[in-house]
Amino acid sequence: MKIDNSRPLEYGTLQNRANILGFWIFLGAEIMLFGTLFAGYFTLVDRTGNGPTGAEIFEITPVMLETFILLTSSFTIGLAIHAMRLKRQKVMITFFVITLLLGLGFLSIEIYEFMHYYHVGAGLQTSAFTAILLTTLGTHGAHVTFGIVWGVLIVSQIKKRGITHETTNKSFIFSLYWHFLDVVWIFIFSFVYLKGLVS
Amino acid sequence: MEFFERFAVPHPSPAIYASMVAIVLVTVGIIVGLTYFKLWGYLWREWLTTVDHKKIAIMYLISAIAMLFRGGVDAIMMRAQLAQPENTLLDAQHYNEIFTTHGLVMIIFMAMPFIMAFMNLLVPLQIGARDVAFPRLNALSFWLFFVGAMLLNISFVIGGSPDAGWTSYFPLAGNEFSESVGTNYYMFALQISGLGTLITGINFITTILLFRAPGMTLMKMPMFTWSALTANVIIVFAFPVLTIALLMGTMDRLFMTNFFTTTNGGMDMLWANFFWVWGHPEVYILILPAFGIYSEIIATFSQRNLYGHKSMVASMVIISLLSFLVWTHHFFTMGQGALTNSIFSITTMAIAVPTGVKIFNWLFTLWKGKITISTPMLYTLLFIPIFTIGGVTGVMLGMSAADYQYHNTMFLVAHFHMVIIPGVVFAMLAGLHYYWPKFFNFMLNDKLGKIEAWVISMSTLLAFMPMFFSGLDGQARRMYTYSESTGFTIYNMISFVGAIGLASGFVLLVYNVYHSTRYATRNIPSDPWNARSLEWATHTPIPEYNFAIVPTVDSTEAFWDAKENGHVLYREPYTKIHMPNNSGMPFILGCIFFVWGFSFVFALWIPVLISTIGIFACLIHRSLEKDHGRYIEVEEIKKIEQAAGARR
Ligand code: HEM
Ligand SMILES: [Cu+2]
């Protein structure tokens, strides 16, 4: 394989560049996926049937906490990539692990949140509103879960194989994914929670 | 006992029992045959694990043709049922299942793999690449499509087929009105094959943007590759919408949520909107590559480069944008306001403009060209007038006020068959004859091909023209019978004759394949049609690396200019070539997805869990795997090239 040394390590080979471009296109598809969920959410948000409205069930504290944690993790994955560019393997792995732990923290709070919804009678089958709410949050949460497993695999490879064309490529793509999940969350935070609490 | 009742077919009929027997016999026959001829190893090494885009193309092609016959049998049954008033060949439930599976099979499991076959064969060759960007994902795409197709096809004999129309409108498709597992099959067959399609979309966009031969700027790209690029962009933006719609529909059916119900806040029109936000662009995913094929054929057989290359590209880009802005024309009559209707009426008709541009460009190309009429060209020439009839009636349907008259009548059925058959099916048949030597290394018989083209096109007219009249007279679509006093009998009788004609046309195609396989010469040149673009610049049969030396391009018609104007295509010396290794993973993943989908259909949660774990295990394995492919050394390339050169 031809290696282009004028580019960052993760862009070094043609296959590297293809992986990154392909992933950007995939993120385009993900935008449509979440866009469709949001469209569904806005359509169904007031169709609460016999169930509760958003304002009745949302709790601001855990949501603030989730937001804070996820934003921080987006920052730490950025630091991990920065360390990767400087070829500082230990630092990179440290920030990577911190990111994943933050992701785990986010997930735990989200699980607590789901149990809360269940307790206050906002289950999946309660109304169209609760169904779309839990599906939207659940899809994002499933993405985070997937990301954590994926991240663990990448960390194990960096440990074993060091900072190579392949591992940097994978790490960089992972960081794109993680930032993307953060952006989606910001939309959820603003248009689901804040809007729901205000009205 | 209850366990087994779930797998029983709720509305059995002799046809279903016959199919069960047939399926078992064919399966046993295949297994015995493969074992007897010791072909398992060959099958595994050469086909099931292949990542070669040319072989994947062949697998798509064979699946598409098989599904064409499956959907065709459904069509004949429907036409036979309607040929006589008060006919009792099929009952209402059976008719529902047949028009549902016919529509679904034809669009998703026939037309889609057909275009995928051509994209797989042609895109890497036309841009001078060795393969697609992600060869393994490409194989995975195929197996996911295949698994989806198989899931839908077994629905007929295990548990019952979907019966709520290929649009699967809720609440009709909800548990209340559609009790059997049929609609679950619909959801999972579409979801799994849709995932494969999305992966194809990402793969081919990346390929086209990054793997073009040196010198091939975007505006020098051949027309088919351009059409593939636009179609794949539509795929990437449209399919996620379907994914979510299917997810919601599945949850309504399996987890009793209330997305599309009529109670607890559910909204059935949300399904209709999501479905058509995907569904209308889907039509353009099919038609744009078909147009691409026509463009290649017209240029070759007019001995002239395509008139208005830039305006062709521009019109495809405009069509792909507009295709997302017209979806509500599918439910003008379902209670949205006059303003909404007017807006979507206008956007709908706007699509006629870029489409018209394309048709005129083809006509101008023909106008000054030196035309040779071969089978592919004959199909193309027959396509233009028939497609225009379909297109004009589409503009009629696009007038929202007038649509109250045609909506849900046979007029609509006539319209879309008159676009989709000449538009997509003829293009695929034309492409099949044109590219047959690139697929299979010999030519199809031209005389038989021409008879085929005439039979199929005239039968299309015979089968679908009468529906315009019976539709205007008020014959509703999806009605399994009618009374004699309506006066529809004569129209439906003519349609039936046309349908039989179409069927004989396809049988003729099969005969042609058989005849040519037996008798056609294998000693053919690599460029038998005197064509213009790079796919004809390689040998026949195509070596696994496509091009021994990556071509250098400096015009829109690189190969033609190399032949006629002395451009040099191959400028570099030989170097060793990197190729990916075969992999069993895509096939295995496909099999697991089959179990996953099947278990979901019947809500068998333990197998669902196990197969989900299996899917993730495969992904983890893939992530940790180290496989850098292999190299073909210069010595070997020289040997292969000499052998290929000597055969001619
Ligand atoms: C080969 C000849 C064909 C014949 C004789 C035929 C016949 C029919 C008939 C009679 C119906 C209407 C059923 C009803 O509403 O009662 C129908 C529906 C349909 N056909 Fe075809 N068809 C043919 C080919 C195709 C092809 C090639 C495609 C697509 C690529 C296609 C796609 C559809 C779709 C999407 C529907 C709508 C199904 C629904 O109502 O849900 N057909 N066809
Ligand atoms: Cu449409």
PDB file of N, CA, C and O in Angstrom, chain B residues 424-446:
ATOM      1  N   VAL B 424     -37.721   1.033 -16.287  1.00  0.00           N
ATOM      2  CA  VAL B 424     -36.755   0.220 -15.557  1.00  0.00           C
ATOM      3  C   VAL B 424     -36.558  -1.154 -16.197  1.00  0.00           C
ATOM      4  O   VAL B 424     -35.442  -1.561 -16.476  1.00  0.00           O
ATOM      5  N   VAL B 425     -37.663  -1.870 -16.444  1.00  0.00           N
ATOM      6  CA  VAL B 425     -37.505  -3.251 -16.913  1.00  0.00           C
ATOM      7  C   VAL B 425     -36.859  -3.297 -18.297  1.00  0.00           C
ATOM      8  O   VAL B 425     -35.920  -4.060 -18.521  1.00  0.00           O
ATOM      9  N   PHE B 426     -37.339  -2.454 -19.220  1.00  0.00           N
ATOM     10  CA  PHE B 426     -36.708  -2.444 -20.549  1.00  0.00           C
ATOM     11  C   PHE B 426     -35.226  -2.088 -20.425  1.00  0.00           C
ATOM     12  O   PHE B 426     -34.372  -2.664 -21.100  1.00  0.00           O
ATOM     13  N   ALA B 427     -34.918  -1.108 -19.567  1.00  0.00           N
ATOM     14  CA  ALA B 427     -33.520  -0.697 -19.433  1.00  0.00           C
ATOM     15  C   ALA B 427     -32.678  -1.863 -18.947  1.00  0.00           C
ATOM     16  O   ALA B 427     -31.555  -2.076 -19.405  1.00  0.00           O
ATOM     17  N   MET B 428     -33.238  -2.622 -18.000  1.00  0.00           N
ATOM     18  CA  MET B 428     -32.476  -3.741 -17.473  1.00  0.00           C
ATOM     19  C   MET B 428     -32.306  -4.814 -18.542  1.00  0.00           C
ATOM     20  O   MET B 428     -31.246  -5.429 -18.648  1.00  0.00           O
ATOM     21  N   LEU B 429     -33.346  -5.029 -19.335  1.00  0.00           N
ATOM     22  CA  LEU B 429     -33.226  -6.030 -20.393  1.00  0.00           C
ATOM     23  C   LEU B 429     -32.248  -5.552 -21.465  1.00  0.00           C
ATOM     24  O   LEU B 429     -31.419  -6.323 -21.963  1.00  0.00           O
ATOM     25  N   ALA B 430     -32.340  -4.259 -21.803  1.00  0.00           N
ATOM     26  CA  ALA B 430     -31.399  -3.716 -22.777  1.00  0.00           C
ATOM     27  C   ALA B 430     -29.979  -3.867 -22.247  1.00  0.00           C
ATOM     28  O   ALA B 430     -29.079  -4.335 -22.956  1.00  0.00           O
ATOM     29  N   GLY B 431     -29.800  -3.498 -20.970  1.00  0.00           N
ATOM     30  CA  GLY B 431     -28.476  -3.616 -20.358  1.00  0.00           C
ATOM     31  C   GLY B 431     -28.028  -5.066 -20.310  1.00  0.00           C
ATOM     32  O   GLY B 431     -26.851  -5.378 -20.488  1.00  0.00           O
ATOM     33  N   LEU B 432     -28.970  -5.950 -20.074  1.00  0.00           N
ATOM     34  CA  LEU B 432     -28.635  -7.370 -19.993  1.00  0.00           C
ATOM     35  C   LEU B 432     -28.043  -7.858 -21.318  1.00  0.00           C
ATOM     36  O   LEU B 432     -27.013  -8.528 -21.346  1.00  0.00           O
ATOM     37  N   HIS B 433     -28.691  -7.486 -22.425  1.00  0.00           N
ATOM     38  CA  HIS B 433     -28.177  -7.904 -23.731  1.00  0.00           C
ATOM     39  C   HIS B 433     -26.863  -7.205 -24.049  1.00  0.00           C
ATOM     40  O   HIS B 433     -25.953  -7.789 -24.620  1.00  0.00           O
ATOM     41  N   TYR B 434     -26.794  -5.918 -23.674  1.00  0.00           N
ATOM     42  CA  TYR B 434     -25.621  -5.120 -24.001  1.00  0.00           C
ATOM     43  C   TYR B 434     -24.396  -5.611 -23.216  1.00  0.00           C
ATOM     44  O   TYR B 434     -23.312  -5.775 -23.760  1.00  0.00           O
ATOM     45  N   TYR B 435     -24.588  -5.847 -21.927  1.00  0.00           N
ATOM     46  CA  TYR B 435     -23.455  -6.195 -21.081  1.00  0.00           C
ATOM     47  C   TYR B 435     -23.283  -7.693 -20.880  1.00  0.00           C
ATOM     48  O   TYR B 435     -22.419  -8.114 -20.121  1.00  0.00           O
ATOM     49  N   TRP B 436     -24.131  -8.494 -21.489  1.00  0.00           N
ATOM     50  CA  TRP B 436     -24.020  -9.942 -21.311  1.00  0.00           C
ATOM     51  C   TRP B 436     -22.584 -10.439 -21.531  1.00  0.00           C
ATOM     52  O   TRP B 436     -22.055 -11.210 -20.728  1.00  0.00           O
ATOM     53  N   PRO B 437     -21.920  -9.979 -22.610  1.00  0.00           N
ATOM     54  CA  PRO B 437     -20.532 -10.438 -22.791  1.00  0.00           C
ATOM     55  C   PRO B 437     -19.616 -10.052 -21.626  1.00  0.00           C
ATOM     56  O   PRO B 437     -18.670 -10.789 -21.329  1.00  0.00           O
ATOM     57  N   LYS B 438     -19.869  -8.948 -20.955  1.00  0.00           N
ATOM     58  CA  LYS B 438     -19.026  -8.580 -19.816  1.00  0.00           C
ATOM     59  C   LYS B 438     -19.371  -9.424 -18.579  1.00  0.00           C
ATOM     60  O   LYS B 438     -18.520  -9.665 -17.731  1.00  0.00           O
ATOM     61  N   PHE B 439     -20.637  -9.828 -18.490  1.00  0.00           N
ATOM     62  CA  PHE B 439     -21.014 -10.705 -17.387  1.00  0.00           C
ATOM     63  C   PHE B 439     -20.499 -12.122 -17.623  1.00  0.00           C
ATOM     64  O   PHE B 439     -19.923 -12.753 -16.753  1.00  0.00           O
ATOM     65  N   PHE B 440     -20.785 -12.669 -18.822  1.00  0.00           N
ATOM     66  CA  PHE B 440     -20.645 -14.109 -19.011  1.00  0.00           C
ATOM     67  C   PHE B 440     -19.720 -14.514 -20.153  1.00  0.00           C
ATOM     68  O   PHE B 440     -19.633 -15.681 -20.494  1.00  0.00           O
ATOM     69  N   ASN B 441     -19.087 -13.564 -20.822  1.00  0.00           N
ATOM     70  CA  ASN B 441     -18.059 -13.860 -21.824  1.00  0.00           C
ATOM     71  C   ASN B 441     -18.570 -14.485 -23.118  1.00  0.00           C
ATOM     72  O   ASN B 441     -17.823 -15.130 -23.826  1.00  0.00           O
ATOM     73  N   PHE B 442     -19.849 -14.342 -23.401  1.00  0.00           N
ATOM     74  CA  PHE B 442     -20.334 -14.650 -24.750  1.00  0.00           C
ATOM     75  C   PHE B 442     -21.519 -13.743 -25.028  1.00  0.00           C
ATOM     76  O   PHE B 442     -21.945 -13.001 -24.149  1.00  0.00           O
ATOM     77  N   MET B 443     -22.013 -13.774 -26.270  1.00  0.00           N
ATOM     78  CA  MET B 443     -23.094 -12.848 -26.613  1.00  0.00           C
ATOM     79  C   MET B 443     -24.422 -13.583 -26.660  1.00  0.00           C
ATOM     80  O   MET B 443     -24.476 -14.761 -26.979  1.00  0.00           O
ATOM     81  N   LEU B 444     -25.508 -12.843 -26.389  1.00  0.00           N
ATOM     82  CA  LEU B 444     -26.843 -13.421 -26.580  1.00  0.00           C
ATOM     83  C   LEU B 444     -27.219 -13.292 -28.045  1.00  0.00           C
ATOM     84  O   LEU B 444     -26.738 -12.423 -28.756  1.00  0.00           O
ATOM     85  N   ASN B 445     -28.123 -14.163 -28.457  1.00  0.00           N
ATOM     86  CA  ASN B 445     -28.555 -14.161 -29.849  1.00  0.00           C
ATOM     87  C   ASN B 445     -29.358 -12.894 -30.171  1.00  0.00           C
ATOM     88  O   ASN B 445     -30.339 -12.583 -29.498  1.00  0.00           O
ATOM     89  N   ASP B 446     -28.934 -12.190 -31.196  1.00  0.00           N
ATOM     90  CA  ASP B 446     -29.537 -10.901 -31.485  1.00  0.00           C
ATOM     91  C   ASP B 446     -30.931 -11.032 -32.094  1.00  0.00           C
ATOM     92  O   ASP B 446     -31.835 -10.255 -31.793  1.00  0.00           O
TER      93      ASP B 446
END
